[in-house]
């Protein structure tokens, strides 16, 4: 009888841990890409590891969605929930390899503007970092410091990018910490 209890308890623990990971309750754990709804349902708050996780998950899911739905439909989908999330300002944005903003659900006012010479608070050229992230010549996930869209105070943001098939554009996922400095 004791062996049966142990087996039952072990099974329960495995399912409980899997559910916690799926829900994003385990810091640093990756969702099994259970879908954009999973990413949308959680908030990273000031936890930078969780912000980084959410950005990585959003980029993977966006790339997968483009493959399934096609670029035109995916871009329409990316403009609303569950792809845009108020918590941490999680959103998708893109630049061309020459540095022109071509898509941005978080800052649509930038679309069509050459952003190649715009830096973050610490002088990092974010369009260049995006292209390097997408092409694998830089960090896959990179950090920027910008004014938080709600507080206006400096806040850390993480971004991860991938190249589109046309070889001219990259699409990125980005989010801020929900904390001010």
PDB file of C-alpha atoms in Angstrom:
ATOM      1  CA  UNK A   1       0.000   0.000   0.000  1.00  0.00           C
ATOM      2  CA  UNK A   2       2.879   2.404   0.763  1.00  0.00           C
ATOM      3  CA  UNK A   3       4.249   2.000  -2.768  1.00  0.00           C
ATOM      4  CA  UNK A   4       0.865   2.970  -4.223  1.00  0.00           C
ATOM      5  CA  UNK A   5       0.797   6.137  -2.087  1.00  0.00           C
ATOM      6  CA  UNK A   6       4.337   7.047  -3.158  1.00  0.00           C
ATOM      7  CA  UNK A   7       3.491   6.517  -6.821  1.00  0.00           C
ATOM      8  CA  UNK A   8       0.338   8.617  -6.478  1.00  0.00           C
ATOM      9  CA  UNK A   9       2.232  11.383  -4.662  1.00  0.00           C
ATOM     10  CA  UNK A  10       5.002  11.415  -7.278  1.00  0.00           C
ATOM     11  CA  UNK A  11       2.448  11.666 -10.084  1.00  0.00           C
ATOM     12  CA  UNK A  12       0.671  14.516  -8.293  1.00  0.00           C
ATOM     13  CA  UNK A  13       3.945  16.437  -7.830  1.00  0.00           C
ATOM     14  CA  UNK A  14       4.846  16.056 -11.526  1.00  0.00           C
ATOM     15  CA  UNK A  15       1.441  17.381 -12.619  1.00  0.00           C
ATOM     16  CA  UNK A  16       1.566  20.252 -10.101  1.00  0.00           C
ATOM     17  CA  UNK A  17       5.016  21.379 -11.278  1.00  0.00           C
ATOM     18  CA  UNK A  18       3.976  21.131 -14.951  1.00  0.00           C
ATOM     19  CA  UNK A  19       0.882  23.241 -14.241  1.00  0.00           C
ATOM     20  CA  UNK A  20       2.962  25.843 -12.400  1.00  0.00           C
ATOM     21  CA  UNK A  21       5.421  26.099 -15.286  1.00  0.00           C
ATOM     22  CA  UNK A  22       2.560  26.406 -17.795  1.00  0.00           C
ATOM     23  CA  UNK A  23       1.044  29.205 -15.709  1.00  0.00           C
ATOM     24  CA  UNK A  24       4.382  31.006 -15.474  1.00  0.00           C
ATOM     25  CA  UNK A  25       4.479  30.612 -11.701  1.00  0.00           C
ATOM     26  CA  UNK A  26       7.962  29.091 -11.656  1.00  0.00           C
ATOM     27  CA  UNK A  27      10.555  31.872 -12.083  1.00  0.00           C
ATOM     28  CA  UNK A  28      12.899  31.304 -14.990  1.00  0.00           C
ATOM     29  CA  UNK A  29      10.915  28.358 -16.350  1.00  0.00           C
ATOM     30  CA  UNK A  30       9.841  28.484 -19.965  1.00  0.00           C
ATOM     31  CA  UNK A  31       6.269  27.922 -20.976  1.00  0.00           C
ATOM     32  CA  UNK A  32       5.926  24.966 -23.282  1.00  0.00           C
ATOM     33  CA  UNK A  33       4.809  27.569 -25.795  1.00  0.00           C
ATOM     34  CA  UNK A  34       1.291  26.518 -24.819  1.00  0.00           C
ATOM     35  CA  UNK A  35       0.133  29.428 -26.912  1.00  0.00           C
ATOM     36  CA  UNK A  36       0.002  33.172 -26.894  1.00  0.00           C
ATOM     37  CA  UNK A  37      -2.878  33.040 -24.425  1.00  0.00           C
ATOM     38  CA  UNK A  38      -0.472  31.638 -21.811  1.00  0.00           C
ATOM     39  CA  UNK A  39       1.950  34.533 -22.330  1.00  0.00           C
ATOM     40  CA  UNK A  40      -0.881  37.063 -22.383  1.00  0.00           C
ATOM     41  CA  UNK A  41      -2.334  35.770 -19.104  1.00  0.00           C
ATOM     42  CA  UNK A  42       0.779  36.389 -17.036  1.00  0.00           C
ATOM     43  CA  UNK A  43       2.536  39.547 -15.880  1.00  0.00           C
ATOM     44  CA  UNK A  44       6.255  39.731 -15.212  1.00  0.00           C
ATOM     45  CA  UNK A  45       6.058  42.874 -13.067  1.00  0.00           C
ATOM     46  CA  UNK A  46       9.540  43.962 -11.944  1.00  0.00           C
ATOM     47  CA  UNK A  47      11.046  40.443 -12.339  1.00  0.00           C
ATOM     48  CA  UNK A  48      13.609  40.923 -15.137  1.00  0.00           C
ATOM     49  CA  UNK A  49      14.060  37.173 -15.617  1.00  0.00           C
ATOM     50  CA  UNK A  50      10.318  36.874 -16.227  1.00  0.00           C
ATOM     51  CA  UNK A  51      10.352  39.864 -18.628  1.00  0.00           C
ATOM     52  CA  UNK A  52      13.174  38.183 -20.548  1.00  0.00           C
ATOM     53  CA  UNK A  53      11.212  34.897 -20.592  1.00  0.00           C
ATOM     54  CA  UNK A  54       8.048  36.599 -21.875  1.00  0.00           C
ATOM     55  CA  UNK A  55       9.967  38.407 -24.633  1.00  0.00           C
ATOM     56  CA  UNK A  56      11.589  35.152 -25.747  1.00  0.00           C
ATOM     57  CA  UNK A  57       8.277  33.301 -25.689  1.00  0.00           C
ATOM     58  CA  UNK A  58       6.505  36.068 -27.635  1.00  0.00           C
ATOM     59  CA  UNK A  59       9.209  36.085 -30.333  1.00  0.00           C
ATOM     60  CA  UNK A  60       9.024  32.296 -30.758  1.00  0.00           C
ATOM     61  CA  UNK A  61       5.226  32.333 -30.908  1.00  0.00           C
ATOM     62  CA  UNK A  62       5.174  35.264 -33.368  1.00  0.00           C
ATOM     63  CA  UNK A  63       7.577  33.507 -35.711  1.00  0.00           C
ATOM     64  CA  UNK A  64       5.468  30.339 -35.502  1.00  0.00           C
ATOM     65  CA  UNK A  65       2.266  32.316 -36.158  1.00  0.00           C
ATOM     66  CA  UNK A  66       3.767  33.929 -39.262  1.00  0.00           C
ATOM     67  CA  UNK A  67       4.618  30.462 -40.564  1.00  0.00           C
ATOM     68  CA  UNK A  68       1.070  29.233 -39.945  1.00  0.00           C
ATOM     69  CA  UNK A  69      -1.044  32.268 -40.891  1.00  0.00           C
ATOM     70  CA  UNK A  70       1.213  34.085 -43.341  1.00  0.00           C
ATOM     71  CA  UNK A  71       2.854  37.464 -42.753  1.00  0.00           C
ATOM     72  CA  UNK A  72      -0.053  39.674 -43.831  1.00  0.00           C
ATOM     73  CA  UNK A  73      -2.597  37.976 -41.530  1.00  0.00           C
ATOM     74  CA  UNK A  74      -0.109  37.649 -38.672  1.00  0.00           C
ATOM     75  CA  UNK A  75       0.628  41.396 -38.732  1.00  0.00           C
ATOM     76  CA  UNK A  76      -3.101  42.098 -38.446  1.00  0.00           C
ATOM     77  CA  UNK A  77      -3.335  39.654 -35.547  1.00  0.00           C
ATOM     78  CA  UNK A  78      -0.301  41.171 -33.791  1.00  0.00           C
ATOM     79  CA  UNK A  79      -2.082  44.516 -33.436  1.00  0.00           C
ATOM     80  CA  UNK A  80      -4.508  43.296 -30.771  1.00  0.00           C
ATOM     81  CA  UNK A  81      -4.997  40.952 -27.861  1.00  0.00           C
ATOM     82  CA  UNK A  82      -3.613  38.504 -27.043  1.00  0.00           C
ATOM     83  CA  UNK A  83      -0.482  39.624 -28.920  1.00  0.00           C
ATOM     84  CA  UNK A  84      -0.369  43.059 -27.253  1.00  0.00           C
ATOM     85  CA  UNK A  85      -0.314  43.073 -23.473  1.00  0.00           C
ATOM     86  CA  UNK A  86      -0.536  46.097 -21.170  1.00  0.00           C
ATOM     87  CA  UNK A  87       1.379  44.291 -18.430  1.00  0.00           C
ATOM     88  CA  UNK A  88       5.044  45.145 -18.990  1.00  0.00           C
ATOM     89  CA  UNK A  89       4.161  46.768 -22.325  1.00  0.00           C
ATOM     90  CA  UNK A  90       4.769  43.450 -24.106  1.00  0.00           C
ATOM     91  CA  UNK A  91       4.434  44.043 -27.867  1.00  0.00           C
ATOM     92  CA  UNK A  92       5.918  43.382 -31.300  1.00  0.00           C
ATOM     93  CA  UNK A  93       7.890  45.856 -33.392  1.00  0.00           C
ATOM     94  CA  UNK A  94      10.106  45.763 -36.463  1.00  0.00           C
ATOM     95  CA  UNK A  95      12.812  47.576 -38.374  1.00  0.00           C
ATOM     96  CA  UNK A  96      14.408  47.106 -41.761  1.00  0.00           C
ATOM     97  CA  UNK A  97      18.069  46.139 -41.971  1.00  0.00           C
ATOM     98  CA  UNK A  98      18.744  49.768 -42.953  1.00  0.00           C
ATOM     99  CA  UNK A  99      17.046  51.012 -39.760  1.00  0.00           C
ATOM    100  CA  UNK A 100      13.568  52.165 -40.819  1.00  0.00           C
ATOM    101  CA  UNK A 101      10.710  51.318 -38.476  1.00  0.00           C
ATOM    102  CA  UNK A 102       8.136  49.311 -40.447  1.00  0.00           C
ATOM    103  CA  UNK A 103       5.894  47.847 -37.713  1.00  0.00           C
ATOM    104  CA  UNK A 104       5.313  48.754 -34.076  1.00  0.00           C
ATOM    105  CA  UNK A 105       2.239  47.974 -32.005  1.00  0.00           C
ATOM    106  CA  UNK A 106       3.704  49.758 -28.988  1.00  0.00           C
ATOM    107  CA  UNK A 107       4.841  52.926 -30.754  1.00  0.00           C
ATOM    108  CA  UNK A 108       2.952  53.257 -34.048  1.00  0.00           C
ATOM    109  CA  UNK A 109       4.141  56.861 -34.361  1.00  0.00           C
ATOM    110  CA  UNK A 110       7.612  55.513 -35.273  1.00  0.00           C
ATOM    111  CA  UNK A 111       6.467  53.533 -38.336  1.00  0.00           C
ATOM    112  CA  UNK A 112       8.025  54.918 -41.511  1.00  0.00           C
ATOM    113  CA  UNK A 113      10.761  56.814 -39.658  1.00  0.00           C
ATOM    114  CA  UNK A 114      14.496  56.139 -40.026  1.00  0.00           C
ATOM    115  CA  UNK A 115      15.380  55.154 -36.456  1.00  0.00           C
ATOM    116  CA  UNK A 116      18.945  54.015 -37.183  1.00  0.00           C
ATOM    117  CA  UNK A 117      20.471  56.939 -35.275  1.00  0.00           C
ATOM    118  CA  UNK A 118      18.134  56.821 -32.262  1.00  0.00           C
ATOM    119  CA  UNK A 119      19.637  55.473 -29.053  1.00  0.00           C
ATOM    120  CA  UNK A 120      18.362  54.368 -25.698  1.00  0.00           C
ATOM    121  CA  UNK A 121      19.178  56.387 -22.546  1.00  0.00           C
ATOM    122  CA  UNK A 122      22.672  54.864 -22.362  1.00  0.00           C
ATOM    123  CA  UNK A 123      23.552  55.459 -26.037  1.00  0.00           C
ATOM    124  CA  UNK A 124      22.793  52.019 -27.538  1.00  0.00           C
ATOM    125  CA  UNK A 125      21.563  52.111 -31.147  1.00  0.00           C
ATOM    126  CA  UNK A 126      18.507  49.912 -30.793  1.00  0.00           C
ATOM    127  CA  UNK A 127      17.805  49.365 -34.508  1.00  0.00           C
ATOM    128  CA  UNK A 128      21.346  48.048 -34.962  1.00  0.00           C
ATOM    129  CA  UNK A 129      20.954  45.754 -31.944  1.00  0.00           C
ATOM    130  CA  UNK A 130      17.664  44.463 -33.381  1.00  0.00           C
ATOM    131  CA  UNK A 131      19.267  43.531 -36.696  1.00  0.00           C
ATOM    132  CA  UNK A 132      22.210  41.887 -34.935  1.00  0.00           C
ATOM    133  CA  UNK A 133      19.802  39.908 -32.728  1.00  0.00           C
ATOM    134  CA  UNK A 134      17.850  38.717 -35.774  1.00  0.00           C
ATOM    135  CA  UNK A 135      20.921  37.778 -37.809  1.00  0.00           C
ATOM    136  CA  UNK A 136      22.693  36.011 -34.939  1.00  0.00           C
ATOM    137  CA  UNK A 137      25.640  38.429 -34.904  1.00  0.00           C
ATOM    138  CA  UNK A 138      24.645  39.935 -31.549  1.00  0.00           C
ATOM    139  CA  UNK A 139      22.827  38.926 -28.395  1.00  0.00           C
ATOM    140  CA  UNK A 140      19.630  36.980 -29.057  1.00  0.00           C
ATOM    141  CA  UNK A 141      17.982  38.899 -26.212  1.00  0.00           C
ATOM    142  CA  UNK A 142      19.296  42.408 -25.635  1.00  0.00           C
ATOM    143  CA  UNK A 143      18.676  45.067 -23.016  1.00  0.00           C
ATOM    144  CA  UNK A 144      17.677  48.685 -23.572  1.00  0.00           C
ATOM    145  CA  UNK A 145      16.967  51.481 -21.113  1.00  0.00           C
ATOM    146  CA  UNK A 146      14.069  53.754 -22.105  1.00  0.00           C
ATOM    147  CA  UNK A 147      11.519  55.921 -20.344  1.00  0.00           C
ATOM    148  CA  UNK A 148       8.684  53.678 -19.176  1.00  0.00           C
ATOM    149  CA  UNK A 149       5.579  54.380 -21.306  1.00  0.00           C
ATOM    150  CA  UNK A 150       3.400  54.972 -18.220  1.00  0.00           C
ATOM    151  CA  UNK A 151       5.720  56.444 -15.595  1.00  0.00           C
ATOM    152  CA  UNK A 152       8.184  58.300 -17.816  1.00  0.00           C
ATOM    153  CA  UNK A 153      11.024  57.090 -15.547  1.00  0.00           C
ATOM    154  CA  UNK A 154      13.877  55.012 -16.918  1.00  0.00           C
ATOM    155  CA  UNK A 155      13.091  51.309 -17.128  1.00  0.00           C
ATOM    156  CA  UNK A 156      14.910  48.233 -18.380  1.00  0.00           C
ATOM    157  CA  UNK A 157      13.453  46.564 -21.436  1.00  0.00           C
ATOM    158  CA  UNK A 158      14.375  43.303 -23.103  1.00  0.00           C
ATOM    159  CA  UNK A 159      14.000  42.585 -26.814  1.00  0.00           C
ATOM    160  CA  UNK A 160      14.483  39.547 -29.046  1.00  0.00           C
ATOM    161  CA  UNK A 161      14.324  39.603 -32.849  1.00  0.00           C
ATOM    162  CA  UNK A 162      14.163  37.309 -35.847  1.00  0.00           C
ATOM    163  CA  UNK A 163      14.634  37.904 -39.577  1.00  0.00           C
ATOM    164  CA  UNK A 164      11.755  37.667 -42.007  1.00  0.00           C
ATOM    165  CA  UNK A 165      12.075  35.657 -45.213  1.00  0.00           C
ATOM    166  CA  UNK A 166      12.524  38.768 -47.356  1.00  0.00           C
ATOM    167  CA  UNK A 167      15.944  39.343 -45.766  1.00  0.00           C
ATOM    168  CA  UNK A 168      15.166  43.051 -45.441  1.00  0.00           C
ATOM    169  CA  UNK A 169      13.060  43.186 -42.284  1.00  0.00           C
ATOM    170  CA  UNK A 170      13.301  41.949 -38.732  1.00  0.00           C
ATOM    171  CA  UNK A 171      10.499  41.548 -36.227  1.00  0.00           C
ATOM    172  CA  UNK A 172      11.103  41.887 -32.511  1.00  0.00           C
ATOM    173  CA  UNK A 173       9.320  41.216 -29.252  1.00  0.00           C
ATOM    174  CA  UNK A 174       9.895  43.733 -26.481  1.00  0.00           C
ATOM    175  CA  UNK A 175       8.756  44.495 -22.942  1.00  0.00           C
ATOM    176  CA  UNK A 176       9.622  46.703 -19.965  1.00  0.00           C
ATOM    177  CA  UNK A 177      10.046  45.993 -16.315  1.00  0.00           C
ATOM    178  CA  UNK A 178       7.025  47.306 -14.434  1.00  0.00           C
ATOM    179  CA  UNK A 179       9.134  49.250 -11.981  1.00  0.00           C
ATOM    180  CA  UNK A 180      10.778  52.650 -12.016  1.00  0.00           C
ATOM    181  CA  UNK A 181      14.359  53.556 -11.181  1.00  0.00           C
TER     182      UNK A 181
END
